[in-house]
Amino acid sequence: MPAKLPLHLYRETTRHGRAVYYVRVGHGPRTRIAEDYDTDAFWDAYRAALTGKQPPKQQGPETGSLAWLIGKYVESAEWSELSAATRKQRHTVYRIIEGTAGTRPARGIQKNDILASRDHRRDKPHAANNYVKAMRGLFGWAMDRNYVPADPTKGVKLLAGKNDDAGFHAWTEDECARFEAKYPVGTRPRLAFDVLLYTGLCRGDAVRLGQPHVRNGEFTIRTEKTGAVVIAPILPQLAASIAATQTGELTFICTERGKPFTKESFGTWFGKICRAARCPGSAHGLRKAGARRAAEEGATEAQLNALFGWADGSRESATYTKTANRAKLAREARKSAIAEAEKRTSDPALSARKSRTSKKLRIIS
């Protein structure tokens, strides 16, 4: 703050220690200046207060610009129907776009522009794909409203990420056992592990699950991502873990102070405790382990869809059942081969015939 303020400008300190400024000419009324001190907006408001006029209103984005289109989209019904997680993710993308290309005419955005922006993020495929998805949502909506003549995202492919071939690593049985040995029943880490493993919920839903969702030994919850309603039993292993652990009032998984986690803060915390146990550290990978177990125990595709909140005909459930069936067939084939080998070893006559046949084949060759 300068040693001496301009004419009619006064400074006061609130009881919270914050400096506030106001203009007062003579014994007239006080006009509070809300803008930050010494900014252009502050001095505009100061001059307006001296003359008794309202400060000029800040103009919004130009009609038809990309920033204007984004503003329209985030006020639409279609935007409000997206999940909170999707809106948050896309907001991050749109704020960047508004700062770098917000003044460009929306109708002038071409496919090459989308490709160039995607490729600019190629070192981070996940961020690049989030950008493409955000622009698809924006221009798909704009097409329906006739704000743009064509969708520039049409035909733009997502980039391949490091997890695309096999997906997130599914925890092995050895890794699950290692975590369980590190964190016994009754600890907060073990309860988080058990909730993820025995409910099949994703991270965002697992941190919301609590006693209000449970009735008659079953939990009912609407999933954050798809909006599907999942109704499933509280398995005995999970029930024992809940009973032995200090939980929150509304959620089973909670912080040291008993407060609910956000899914982001939970991910950070869960990653740390997993690394301490020398385990992968992925909540999604633990969910995959639960799906694998269910499939190996004979769950059908329809049952997996119901347990994990997947849509009917889901590719995920089909993958798990096919993998489990292949593993079962492989084990059965291996058992048959071993039994046949043991049979030949225990039958001297069969072994002798096999030996003579082998000699004939060698002579012929």
mmCIF file of C-alpha atoms in Angstrom:
data_model
loop_
_atom_site.group_PDB
_atom_site.id
_atom_site.type_symbol
_atom_site.label_atom_id
_atom_site.label_comp_id
_atom_site.label_asym_id
_atom_site.label_seq_id
_atom_site.Cartn_x
_atom_site.Cartn_y
_atom_site.Cartn_z
ATOM 1 C CA MET A 1 0.000 0.000 0.000
ATOM 2 C CA PRO A 2 1.325 3.504 -0.798
ATOM 3 C CA ALA A 3 2.232 5.891 2.067
ATOM 4 C CA LYS A 4 -0.602 8.212 1.053
ATOM 5 C CA LEU A 5 -3.825 7.166 -0.642
ATOM 6 C CA PRO A 6 -5.400 9.197 -3.448
ATOM 7 C CA LEU A 7 -8.042 11.809 -2.646
ATOM 8 C CA HIS A 8 -11.244 10.453 -1.045
ATOM 9 C CA LEU A 9 -9.897 6.850 -0.932
ATOM 10 C CA TYR A 10 -9.840 5.263 2.512
ATOM 11 C CA ARG A 11 -8.499 2.002 3.875
ATOM 12 C CA GLU A 12 -9.778 -0.001 6.824
ATOM 13 C CA THR A 13 -8.834 -3.336 8.340
ATOM 14 C CA THR A 14 -11.599 -5.785 9.180
ATOM 15 C CA ARG A 15 -11.684 -7.842 12.365
ATOM 16 C CA HIS A 16 -10.354 -10.715 10.269
ATOM 17 C CA GLY A 17 -7.263 -8.672 9.370
ATOM 18 C CA ARG A 18 -8.284 -8.055 5.755
ATOM 19 C CA ALA A 19 -7.764 -4.633 4.138
ATOM 20 C CA VAL A 20 -10.822 -3.072 2.516
ATOM 21 C CA TYR A 21 -11.079 0.138 0.528
ATOM 22 C CA TYR A 22 -13.907 2.611 0.046
ATOM 23 C CA VAL A 23 -14.519 6.020 -1.486
ATOM 24 C CA ARG A 24 -16.207 8.860 0.396
ATOM 25 C CA VAL A 25 -16.505 12.428 -0.850
ATOM 26 C CA GLY A 26 -17.007 14.839 2.033
ATOM 27 C CA HIS A 27 -19.816 13.658 4.251
ATOM 28 C CA GLY A 28 -21.452 11.672 1.478
ATOM 29 C CA PRO A 29 -22.122 7.924 1.383
ATOM 30 C CA ARG A 30 -19.302 5.366 1.422
ATOM 31 C CA THR A 31 -18.778 3.305 -1.716
ATOM 32 C CA ARG A 32 -17.002 -0.004 -1.141
ATOM 33 C CA ILE A 33 -14.518 -1.144 -3.825
ATOM 34 C CA ALA A 34 -14.651 -4.913 -4.127
ATOM 35 C CA GLU A 35 -11.832 -5.362 -6.668
ATOM 36 C CA ASP A 36 -8.277 -6.192 -5.638
ATOM 37 C CA TYR A 37 -6.194 -3.147 -4.778
ATOM 38 C CA ASP A 38 -4.080 -1.531 -7.527
ATOM 39 C CA THR A 39 -5.597 -3.515 -10.379
ATOM 40 C CA ASP A 40 -7.094 -1.872 -13.449
ATOM 41 C CA ALA A 41 -10.549 -2.908 -12.263
ATOM 42 C CA PHE A 42 -9.857 -1.282 -8.872
ATOM 43 C CA TRP A 43 -8.988 2.111 -10.370
ATOM 44 C CA ASP A 44 -11.933 1.950 -12.770
ATOM 45 C CA ALA A 45 -14.194 1.447 -9.778
ATOM 46 C CA TYR A 46 -12.431 4.245 -7.872
ATOM 47 C CA ARG A 47 -12.942 6.786 -10.670
ATOM 48 C CA ALA A 48 -16.556 5.716 -11.108
ATOM 49 C CA ALA A 49 -17.197 6.160 -7.378
ATOM 50 C CA LEU A 50 -15.779 9.714 -7.470
ATOM 51 C CA THR A 51 -18.272 10.713 -10.159
ATOM 52 C CA GLY A 52 -21.140 8.724 -8.688
ATOM 53 C CA LYS A 53 -21.344 6.452 -11.727
ATOM 54 C CA GLN A 54 -21.395 2.674 -11.863
ATOM 55 C CA PRO A 55 -18.079 1.124 -12.984
ATOM 56 C CA PRO A 56 -18.180 -0.278 -16.505
ATOM 57 C CA LYS A 57 -19.294 -3.881 -16.603
ATOM 58 C CA GLN A 58 -16.815 -6.381 -17.851
ATOM 59 C CA GLN A 59 -17.842 -7.639 -21.260
ATOM 60 C CA GLY A 60 -18.387 -11.349 -21.790
ATOM 61 C CA PRO A 61 -17.017 -13.413 -24.656
ATOM 62 C CA GLU A 62 -17.979 -12.388 -28.155
ATOM 63 C CA THR A 63 -21.048 -14.148 -29.532
ATOM 64 C CA GLY A 64 -20.053 -17.095 -31.682
ATOM 65 C CA SER A 65 -16.579 -17.445 -30.196
ATOM 66 C CA LEU A 66 -15.291 -20.698 -28.742
ATOM 67 C CA ALA A 67 -15.468 -19.285 -25.200
ATOM 68 C CA TRP A 68 -19.065 -18.200 -25.851
ATOM 69 C CA LEU A 69 -19.951 -21.695 -27.070
ATOM 70 C CA ILE A 70 -18.401 -23.278 -23.974
ATOM 71 C CA GLY A 71 -20.409 -20.904 -21.779
ATOM 72 C CA LYS A 72 -23.620 -21.936 -23.534
ATOM 73 C CA TYR A 73 -22.780 -25.626 -23.205
ATOM 74 C CA VAL A 74 -22.102 -25.535 -19.456
ATOM 75 C CA GLU A 75 -25.495 -23.871 -18.940
ATOM 76 C CA SER A 76 -27.361 -26.561 -20.908
ATOM 77 C CA ALA A 77 -29.504 -29.435 -19.665
ATOM 78 C CA GLU A 78 -27.176 -31.893 -21.402
ATOM 79 C CA TRP A 79 -24.270 -30.602 -19.316
ATOM 80 C CA SER A 80 -26.195 -30.978 -16.055
ATOM 81 C CA GLU A 81 -26.917 -34.612 -16.906
ATOM 82 C CA LEU A 82 -23.203 -35.482 -16.934
ATOM 83 C CA SER A 83 -21.700 -36.953 -13.786
ATOM 84 C CA ALA A 84 -19.937 -34.583 -11.392
ATOM 85 C CA ALA A 85 -16.624 -36.283 -12.164
ATOM 86 C CA THR A 86 -17.054 -35.779 -15.921
ATOM 87 C CA ARG A 87 -18.049 -32.128 -15.504
ATOM 88 C CA LYS A 88 -15.029 -31.466 -13.322
ATOM 89 C CA GLN A 89 -12.696 -33.154 -15.799
ATOM 90 C CA ARG A 90 -14.099 -31.250 -18.785
ATOM 91 C CA HIS A 91 -14.134 -27.943 -16.919
ATOM 92 C CA THR A 92 -10.366 -28.275 -16.571
ATOM 93 C CA VAL A 93 -10.020 -28.730 -20.335
ATOM 94 C CA TYR A 94 -12.382 -25.864 -21.163
ATOM 95 C CA ARG A 95 -10.609 -23.377 -18.869
ATOM 96 C CA ILE A 96 -7.373 -23.999 -20.751
ATOM 97 C CA ILE A 97 -9.099 -23.646 -24.125
ATOM 98 C CA GLU A 98 -10.754 -20.376 -23.101
ATOM 99 C CA GLY A 99 -7.347 -18.950 -22.258
ATOM 100 C CA THR A 100 -5.571 -20.110 -25.423
ATOM 101 C CA ALA A 101 -8.250 -20.102 -28.133
ATOM 102 C CA GLY A 102 -11.385 -18.655 -26.562
ATOM 103 C CA THR A 103 -11.646 -15.760 -29.003
ATOM 104 C CA ARG A 104 -11.577 -17.968 -32.101
ATOM 105 C CA PRO A 105 -14.891 -18.365 -33.978
ATOM 106 C CA ALA A 106 -16.419 -21.729 -33.041
ATOM 107 C CA ARG A 107 -17.616 -22.257 -36.612
ATOM 108 C CA GLY A 108 -14.036 -21.967 -37.837
ATOM 109 C CA ILE A 109 -12.627 -24.851 -35.748
ATOM 110 C CA GLN A 110 -11.544 -27.639 -38.106
ATOM 111 C CA LYS A 111 -10.552 -31.266 -37.692
ATOM 112 C CA ASN A 112 -6.897 -30.311 -38.156
ATOM 113 C CA ASP A 113 -7.183 -27.978 -35.160
ATOM 114 C CA ILE A 114 -8.458 -30.819 -32.984
ATOM 115 C CA LEU A 115 -5.727 -33.158 -34.234
ATOM 116 C CA ALA A 116 -3.023 -30.557 -33.586
ATOM 117 C CA SER A 117 -4.257 -29.957 -30.038
ATOM 118 C CA ARG A 118 -4.470 -33.685 -29.378
ATOM 119 C CA ASP A 119 -0.948 -34.265 -30.707
ATOM 120 C CA HIS A 120 0.355 -31.360 -28.617
ATOM 121 C CA ARG A 121 -0.587 -33.494 -25.595
ATOM 122 C CA ARG A 122 0.771 -36.764 -27.015
ATOM 123 C CA ASP A 123 3.356 -37.154 -24.234
ATOM 124 C CA LYS A 124 0.403 -37.593 -21.871
ATOM 125 C CA PRO A 125 -2.074 -39.830 -23.756
ATOM 126 C CA HIS A 126 -4.622 -39.728 -20.940
ATOM 127 C CA ALA A 127 -4.715 -35.903 -21.025
ATOM 128 C CA ALA A 128 -4.863 -35.957 -24.827
ATOM 129 C CA ASN A 129 -7.849 -38.297 -24.764
ATOM 130 C CA ASN A 130 -9.602 -36.199 -22.121
ATOM 131 C CA TYR A 131 -9.215 -33.225 -24.450
ATOM 132 C CA VAL A 132 -10.730 -35.126 -27.396
ATOM 133 C CA LYS A 133 -13.640 -36.379 -25.277
ATOM 134 C CA ALA A 134 -14.335 -32.888 -23.958
ATOM 135 C CA MET A 135 -14.371 -31.443 -27.479
ATOM 136 C CA ARG A 136 -16.597 -34.267 -28.726
ATOM 137 C CA GLY A 137 -19.118 -33.420 -26.047
ATOM 138 C CA LEU A 138 -18.973 -29.716 -26.832
ATOM 139 C CA PHE A 139 -19.270 -29.956 -30.612
ATOM 140 C CA GLY A 140 -21.761 -32.832 -30.547
ATOM 141 C CA TRP A 141 -24.044 -30.624 -28.476
ATOM 142 C CA ALA A 142 -23.317 -27.591 -30.687
ATOM 143 C CA MET A 143 -24.268 -29.566 -33.792
ATOM 144 C CA ASP A 144 -27.640 -30.470 -32.288
ATOM 145 C CA ARG A 145 -28.257 -26.774 -31.540
ATOM 146 C CA ASN A 146 -27.104 -25.644 -35.012
ATOM 147 C CA TYR A 147 -24.353 -23.481 -33.548
ATOM 148 C CA VAL A 148 -21.764 -25.056 -35.859
ATOM 149 C CA PRO A 149 -22.140 -26.529 -39.367
ATOM 150 C CA ALA A 150 -19.983 -29.616 -38.747
ATOM 151 C CA ASP A 151 -18.383 -31.595 -35.948
ATOM 152 C CA PRO A 152 -14.576 -31.174 -36.189
ATOM 153 C CA THR A 153 -14.011 -34.075 -33.780
ATOM 154 C CA LYS A 154 -15.583 -36.618 -36.149
ATOM 155 C CA GLY A 155 -13.019 -39.251 -37.092
ATOM 156 C CA VAL A 156 -10.462 -38.085 -34.504
ATOM 157 C CA LYS A 157 -9.164 -41.185 -32.740
ATOM 158 C CA LEU A 158 -8.020 -41.500 -29.156
ATOM 159 C CA LEU A 159 -4.346 -42.150 -28.476
ATOM 160 C CA ALA A 160 -3.155 -45.496 -27.168
ATOM 161 C CA GLY A 161 -2.035 -45.366 -23.534
ATOM 162 C CA LYS A 162 0.288 -47.619 -21.606
ATOM 163 C CA ASN A 163 -2.639 -49.536 -20.062
ATOM 164 C CA ASP A 164 -4.688 -49.983 -23.218
ATOM 165 C CA ASP A 165 -3.453 -53.488 -24.120
ATOM 166 C CA ALA A 166 -4.087 -55.161 -20.786
ATOM 167 C CA GLY A 167 -5.839 -52.421 -18.846
ATOM 168 C CA PHE A 168 -5.007 -51.706 -15.233
ATOM 169 C CA HIS A 169 -3.029 -54.416 -13.524
ATOM 170 C CA ALA A 170 -5.379 -56.818 -11.748
ATOM 171 C CA TRP A 171 -4.099 -57.748 -8.308
ATOM 172 C CA THR A 172 -2.843 -61.315 -8.067
ATOM 173 C CA GLU A 173 -3.752 -63.614 -5.193
ATOM 174 C CA ASP A 174 -0.192 -63.285 -3.871
ATOM 175 C CA GLU A 175 -0.494 -59.495 -3.837
ATOM 176 C CA CYS A 176 -3.835 -59.678 -2.039
ATOM 177 C CA ALA A 177 -2.319 -62.011 0.572
ATOM 178 C CA ARG A 178 0.647 -59.665 1.036
ATOM 179 C CA PHE A 179 -1.650 -56.702 1.681
ATOM 180 C CA GLU A 180 -3.776 -58.719 4.120
ATOM 181 C CA ALA A 181 -0.636 -59.781 6.014
ATOM 182 C CA LYS A 182 0.507 -56.149 6.272
ATOM 183 C CA TYR A 183 -2.860 -54.787 7.424
ATOM 184 C CA PRO A 184 -4.948 -57.125 9.642
ATOM 185 C CA VAL A 185 -8.714 -56.931 10.066
ATOM 186 C CA GLY A 186 -9.635 -53.950 12.208
ATOM 187 C CA THR A 187 -7.337 -51.440 10.512
ATOM 188 C CA ARG A 188 -8.498 -48.653 8.197
ATOM 189 C CA PRO A 189 -6.346 -49.832 5.282
ATOM 190 C CA ARG A 190 -7.765 -53.348 5.541
ATOM 191 C CA LEU A 191 -11.342 -52.063 5.570
ATOM 192 C CA ALA A 192 -10.687 -50.010 2.436
ATOM 193 C CA PHE A 193 -9.188 -53.117 0.786
ATOM 194 C CA ASP A 194 -12.163 -55.260 1.797
ATOM 195 C CA VAL A 195 -14.743 -52.724 0.603
ATOM 196 C CA LEU A 196 -13.097 -52.535 -2.825
ATOM 197 C CA LEU A 197 -12.541 -56.282 -3.143
ATOM 198 C CA TYR A 198 -15.859 -57.579 -1.814
ATOM 199 C CA THR A 199 -18.269 -54.980 -3.242
ATOM 200 C CA GLY A 200 -16.833 -54.491 -6.734
ATOM 201 C CA LEU A 201 -17.448 -50.748 -6.452
ATOM 202 C CA CYS A 202 -15.186 -48.247 -8.156
ATOM 203 C CA ARG A 203 -13.227 -45.753 -6.075
ATOM 204 C CA GLY A 204 -15.789 -42.945 -6.348
ATOM 205 C CA ASP A 205 -18.601 -45.199 -5.118
ATOM 206 C CA ALA A 206 -16.569 -47.084 -2.504
ATOM 207 C CA VAL A 207 -15.797 -43.876 -0.592
ATOM 208 C CA ARG A 208 -19.553 -43.063 -0.456
ATOM 209 C CA LEU A 209 -20.696 -46.472 0.766
ATOM 210 C CA GLY A 210 -21.854 -46.533 4.375
ATOM 211 C CA GLN A 211 -24.442 -47.779 6.824
ATOM 212 C CA PRO A 212 -27.243 -45.659 5.251
ATOM 213 C CA HIS A 213 -26.877 -47.810 2.118
ATOM 214 C CA VAL A 214 -27.278 -51.105 3.983
ATOM 215 C CA ARG A 215 -30.534 -52.887 4.728
ATOM 216 C CA ASN A 216 -31.221 -56.529 5.515
ATOM 217 C CA GLY A 217 -27.662 -57.571 4.787
ATOM 218 C CA GLU A 218 -27.550 -55.901 1.348
ATOM 219 C CA PHE A 219 -26.253 -52.568 0.127
ATOM 220 C CA THR A 220 -27.947 -50.407 -2.501
ATOM 221 C CA ILE A 221 -26.102 -47.592 -4.216
ATOM 222 C CA ARG A 222 -26.425 -45.632 -7.443
ATOM 223 C CA THR A 223 -23.083 -45.580 -9.211
ATOM 224 C CA GLU A 224 -21.390 -42.270 -9.817
ATOM 225 C CA LYS A 225 -20.277 -42.932 -13.381
ATOM 226 C CA THR A 226 -23.211 -44.691 -15.076
ATOM 227 C CA GLY A 227 -26.075 -44.003 -12.691
ATOM 228 C CA ALA A 228 -26.828 -47.746 -12.499
ATOM 229 C CA VAL A 229 -28.292 -49.018 -9.225
ATOM 230 C CA VAL A 230 -26.211 -51.785 -7.663
ATOM 231 C CA ILE A 231 -27.840 -54.090 -5.110
ATOM 232 C CA ALA A 232 -25.527 -56.723 -3.640
ATOM 233 C CA PRO A 233 -25.031 -58.653 -0.405
ATOM 234 C CA ILE A 234 -22.565 -57.652 2.281
ATOM 235 C CA LEU A 235 -20.328 -60.724 2.169
ATOM 236 C CA PRO A 236 -19.243 -62.303 5.481
ATOM 237 C CA GLN A 237 -15.606 -61.207 5.028
ATOM 238 C CA LEU A 238 -16.663 -57.589 4.559
ATOM 239 C CA ALA A 239 -19.197 -57.721 7.405
ATOM 240 C CA ALA A 240 -16.470 -58.949 9.772
ATOM 241 C CA SER A 241 -14.120 -56.196 8.646
ATOM 242 C CA ILE A 242 -16.753 -53.489 9.138
ATOM 243 C CA ALA A 243 -17.640 -54.782 12.587
ATOM 244 C CA ALA A 244 -13.984 -54.770 13.686
ATOM 245 C CA THR A 245 -13.113 -51.279 12.401
ATOM 246 C CA GLN A 246 -13.900 -47.739 13.510
ATOM 247 C CA THR A 247 -15.944 -46.319 10.633
ATOM 248 C CA GLY A 248 -17.362 -42.897 9.882
ATOM 249 C CA GLU A 249 -20.927 -41.871 10.651
ATOM 250 C CA LEU A 250 -21.964 -41.926 6.996
ATOM 251 C CA THR A 251 -19.239 -43.924 5.250
ATOM 252 C CA PHE A 252 -17.331 -47.090 6.037
ATOM 253 C CA ILE A 253 -14.071 -45.759 4.596
ATOM 254 C CA CYS A 254 -13.035 -42.585 6.398
ATOM 255 C CA THR A 255 -10.077 -40.420 7.354
ATOM 256 C CA GLU A 256 -8.311 -40.576 10.723
ATOM 257 C CA ARG A 257 -10.768 -37.948 11.928
ATOM 258 C CA GLY A 258 -13.753 -40.003 10.832
ATOM 259 C CA LYS A 259 -14.584 -37.780 7.852
ATOM 260 C CA PRO A 260 -15.439 -39.087 4.366
ATOM 261 C CA PHE A 261 -12.724 -39.137 1.711
ATOM 262 C CA THR A 262 -13.062 -37.527 -1.667
ATOM 263 C CA LYS A 263 -12.196 -40.047 -4.343
ATOM 264 C CA GLU A 264 -9.064 -38.061 -5.204
ATOM 265 C CA SER A 265 -7.743 -37.903 -1.633
ATOM 266 C CA PHE A 266 -8.620 -41.565 -1.145
ATOM 267 C CA GLY A 267 -6.632 -42.494 -4.237
ATOM 268 C CA THR A 268 -3.561 -40.706 -2.854
ATOM 269 C CA TRP A 269 -3.893 -42.317 0.581
ATOM 270 C CA PHE A 270 -4.601 -45.795 -0.783
ATOM 271 C CA GLY A 271 -1.601 -45.570 -3.094
ATOM 272 C CA LYS A 272 0.693 -44.837 -0.135
ATOM 273 C CA ILE A 273 -0.498 -47.748 1.976
ATOM 274 C CA CYS A 274 -0.286 -50.091 -1.001
ATOM 275 C CA ARG A 275 3.313 -49.119 -1.682
ATOM 276 C CA ALA A 276 4.094 -49.758 1.979
ATOM 277 C CA ALA A 277 2.764 -53.311 1.480
ATOM 278 C CA ARG A 278 4.678 -53.699 -1.840
ATOM 279 C CA CYS A 279 1.426 -53.961 -3.784
ATOM 280 C CA PRO A 280 0.286 -52.307 -7.066
ATOM 281 C CA GLY A 281 -1.605 -49.464 -5.422
ATOM 282 C CA SER A 282 -4.572 -49.331 -7.793
ATOM 283 C CA ALA A 283 -8.129 -49.405 -6.489
ATOM 284 C CA HIS A 284 -9.315 -50.264 -9.997
ATOM 285 C CA GLY A 285 -6.900 -53.188 -10.153
ATOM 286 C CA LEU A 286 -8.345 -54.522 -6.905
ATOM 287 C CA ARG A 287 -11.836 -54.240 -8.368
ATOM 288 C CA LYS A 288 -10.622 -56.320 -11.326
ATOM 289 C CA ALA A 289 -9.343 -58.934 -8.892
ATOM 290 C CA GLY A 290 -12.815 -59.140 -7.372
ATOM 291 C CA ALA A 291 -14.368 -59.578 -10.813
ATOM 292 C CA ARG A 292 -11.855 -62.303 -11.655
ATOM 293 C CA ARG A 293 -12.650 -64.156 -8.438
ATOM 294 C CA ALA A 294 -16.387 -63.936 -9.076
ATOM 295 C CA ALA A 295 -15.975 -65.235 -12.631
ATOM 296 C CA GLU A 296 -13.738 -68.100 -11.522
ATOM 297 C CA GLU A 297 -16.330 -69.042 -8.925
ATOM 298 C CA GLY A 298 -18.905 -69.397 -11.701
ATOM 299 C CA ALA A 299 -20.618 -65.992 -11.918
ATOM 300 C CA THR A 300 -22.359 -65.462 -15.270
ATOM 301 C CA GLU A 301 -22.085 -62.340 -17.404
ATOM 302 C CA ALA A 302 -25.498 -61.159 -16.191
ATOM 303 C CA GLN A 303 -24.475 -61.678 -12.562
ATOM 304 C CA LEU A 304 -21.220 -59.773 -13.059
ATOM 305 C CA ASN A 305 -23.120 -56.907 -14.694
ATOM 306 C CA ALA A 306 -25.451 -56.736 -11.688
ATOM 307 C CA LEU A 307 -22.614 -56.911 -9.145
ATOM 308 C CA PHE A 308 -20.330 -54.354 -10.781
ATOM 309 C CA GLY A 309 -22.911 -51.963 -12.237
ATOM 310 C CA TRP A 310 -22.016 -52.718 -15.868
ATOM 311 C CA ALA A 311 -24.577 -52.378 -18.647
ATOM 312 C CA ASP A 312 -26.225 -55.478 -20.123
ATOM 313 C CA GLY A 313 -24.014 -56.907 -22.841
ATOM 314 C CA SER A 314 -20.971 -55.323 -21.229
ATOM 315 C CA ARG A 315 -17.589 -56.092 -22.748
ATOM 316 C CA GLU A 316 -16.067 -56.186 -19.256
ATOM 317 C CA SER A 317 -18.203 -59.053 -17.974
ATOM 318 C CA ALA A 318 -17.706 -61.025 -21.205
ATOM 319 C CA THR A 319 -13.941 -60.651 -20.867
ATOM 320 C CA TYR A 320 -13.879 -61.986 -17.318
ATOM 321 C CA THR A 321 -16.138 -64.974 -18.012
ATOM 322 C CA LYS A 322 -14.207 -65.921 -21.160
ATOM 323 C CA THR A 323 -10.897 -65.691 -19.317
ATOM 324 C CA ALA A 324 -12.239 -67.779 -16.450
ATOM 325 C CA ASN A 325 -13.630 -70.380 -18.864
ATOM 326 C CA ARG A 326 -10.322 -70.588 -20.725
ATOM 327 C CA ALA A 327 -8.452 -71.030 -17.460
ATOM 328 C CA LYS A 328 -10.875 -73.751 -16.393
ATOM 329 C CA LEU A 329 -10.473 -75.596 -19.718
ATOM 330 C CA ALA A 330 -6.686 -75.274 -19.503
ATOM 331 C CA ARG A 331 -6.660 -76.723 -15.989
ATOM 332 C CA GLU A 332 -8.886 -79.607 -17.064
ATOM 333 C CA ALA A 333 -6.693 -80.301 -20.097
ATOM 334 C CA ARG A 334 -3.604 -80.251 -17.898
ATOM 335 C CA LYS A 335 -5.189 -82.693 -15.450
ATOM 336 C CA SER A 336 -6.119 -85.011 -18.330
ATOM 337 C CA ALA A 337 -2.585 -84.914 -19.695
ATOM 338 C CA ILE A 338 -1.105 -85.688 -16.296
ATOM 339 C CA ALA A 339 -3.556 -88.541 -15.731
ATOM 340 C CA GLU A 340 -2.730 -90.016 -19.152
ATOM 341 C CA ALA A 341 1.002 -89.788 -18.451
ATOM 342 C CA GLU A 342 0.583 -91.495 -15.096
ATOM 343 C CA LYS A 343 -1.509 -94.224 -16.733
ATOM 344 C CA ARG A 344 1.194 -94.944 -19.281
ATOM 345 C CA THR A 345 3.875 -95.025 -16.605
ATOM 346 C CA SER A 346 1.927 -97.469 -14.483
ATOM 347 C CA ASP A 347 1.091 -99.813 -17.459
ATOM 348 C CA PRO A 348 4.280 -101.683 -18.556
ATOM 349 C CA ALA A 349 2.628 -103.205 -21.625
ATOM 350 C CA LEU A 350 1.500 -99.768 -22.833
ATOM 351 C CA SER A 351 4.986 -98.376 -22.258
ATOM 352 C CA ALA A 352 6.557 -101.285 -24.193
ATOM 353 C CA ARG A 353 4.216 -100.775 -27.155
ATOM 354 C CA LYS A 354 5.038 -97.080 -27.149
ATOM 355 C CA SER A 355 8.770 -97.915 -27.097
ATOM 356 C CA ARG A 356 8.502 -100.337 -30.097
ATOM 357 C CA THR A 357 6.477 -97.764 -32.030
ATOM 358 C CA SER A 358 9.102 -95.117 -31.371
ATOM 359 C CA LYS A 359 11.884 -97.443 -32.652
ATOM 360 C CA LYS A 360 9.966 -98.159 -35.862
ATOM 361 C CA LEU A 361 9.490 -94.471 -36.450
ATOM 362 C CA ARG A 362 13.206 -93.859 -36.011
ATOM 363 C CA ILE A 363 14.071 -96.653 -38.514
ATOM 364 C CA ILE A 364 11.626 -95.317 -41.094
ATOM 365 C CA SER A 365 12.990 -91.846 -40.734
#
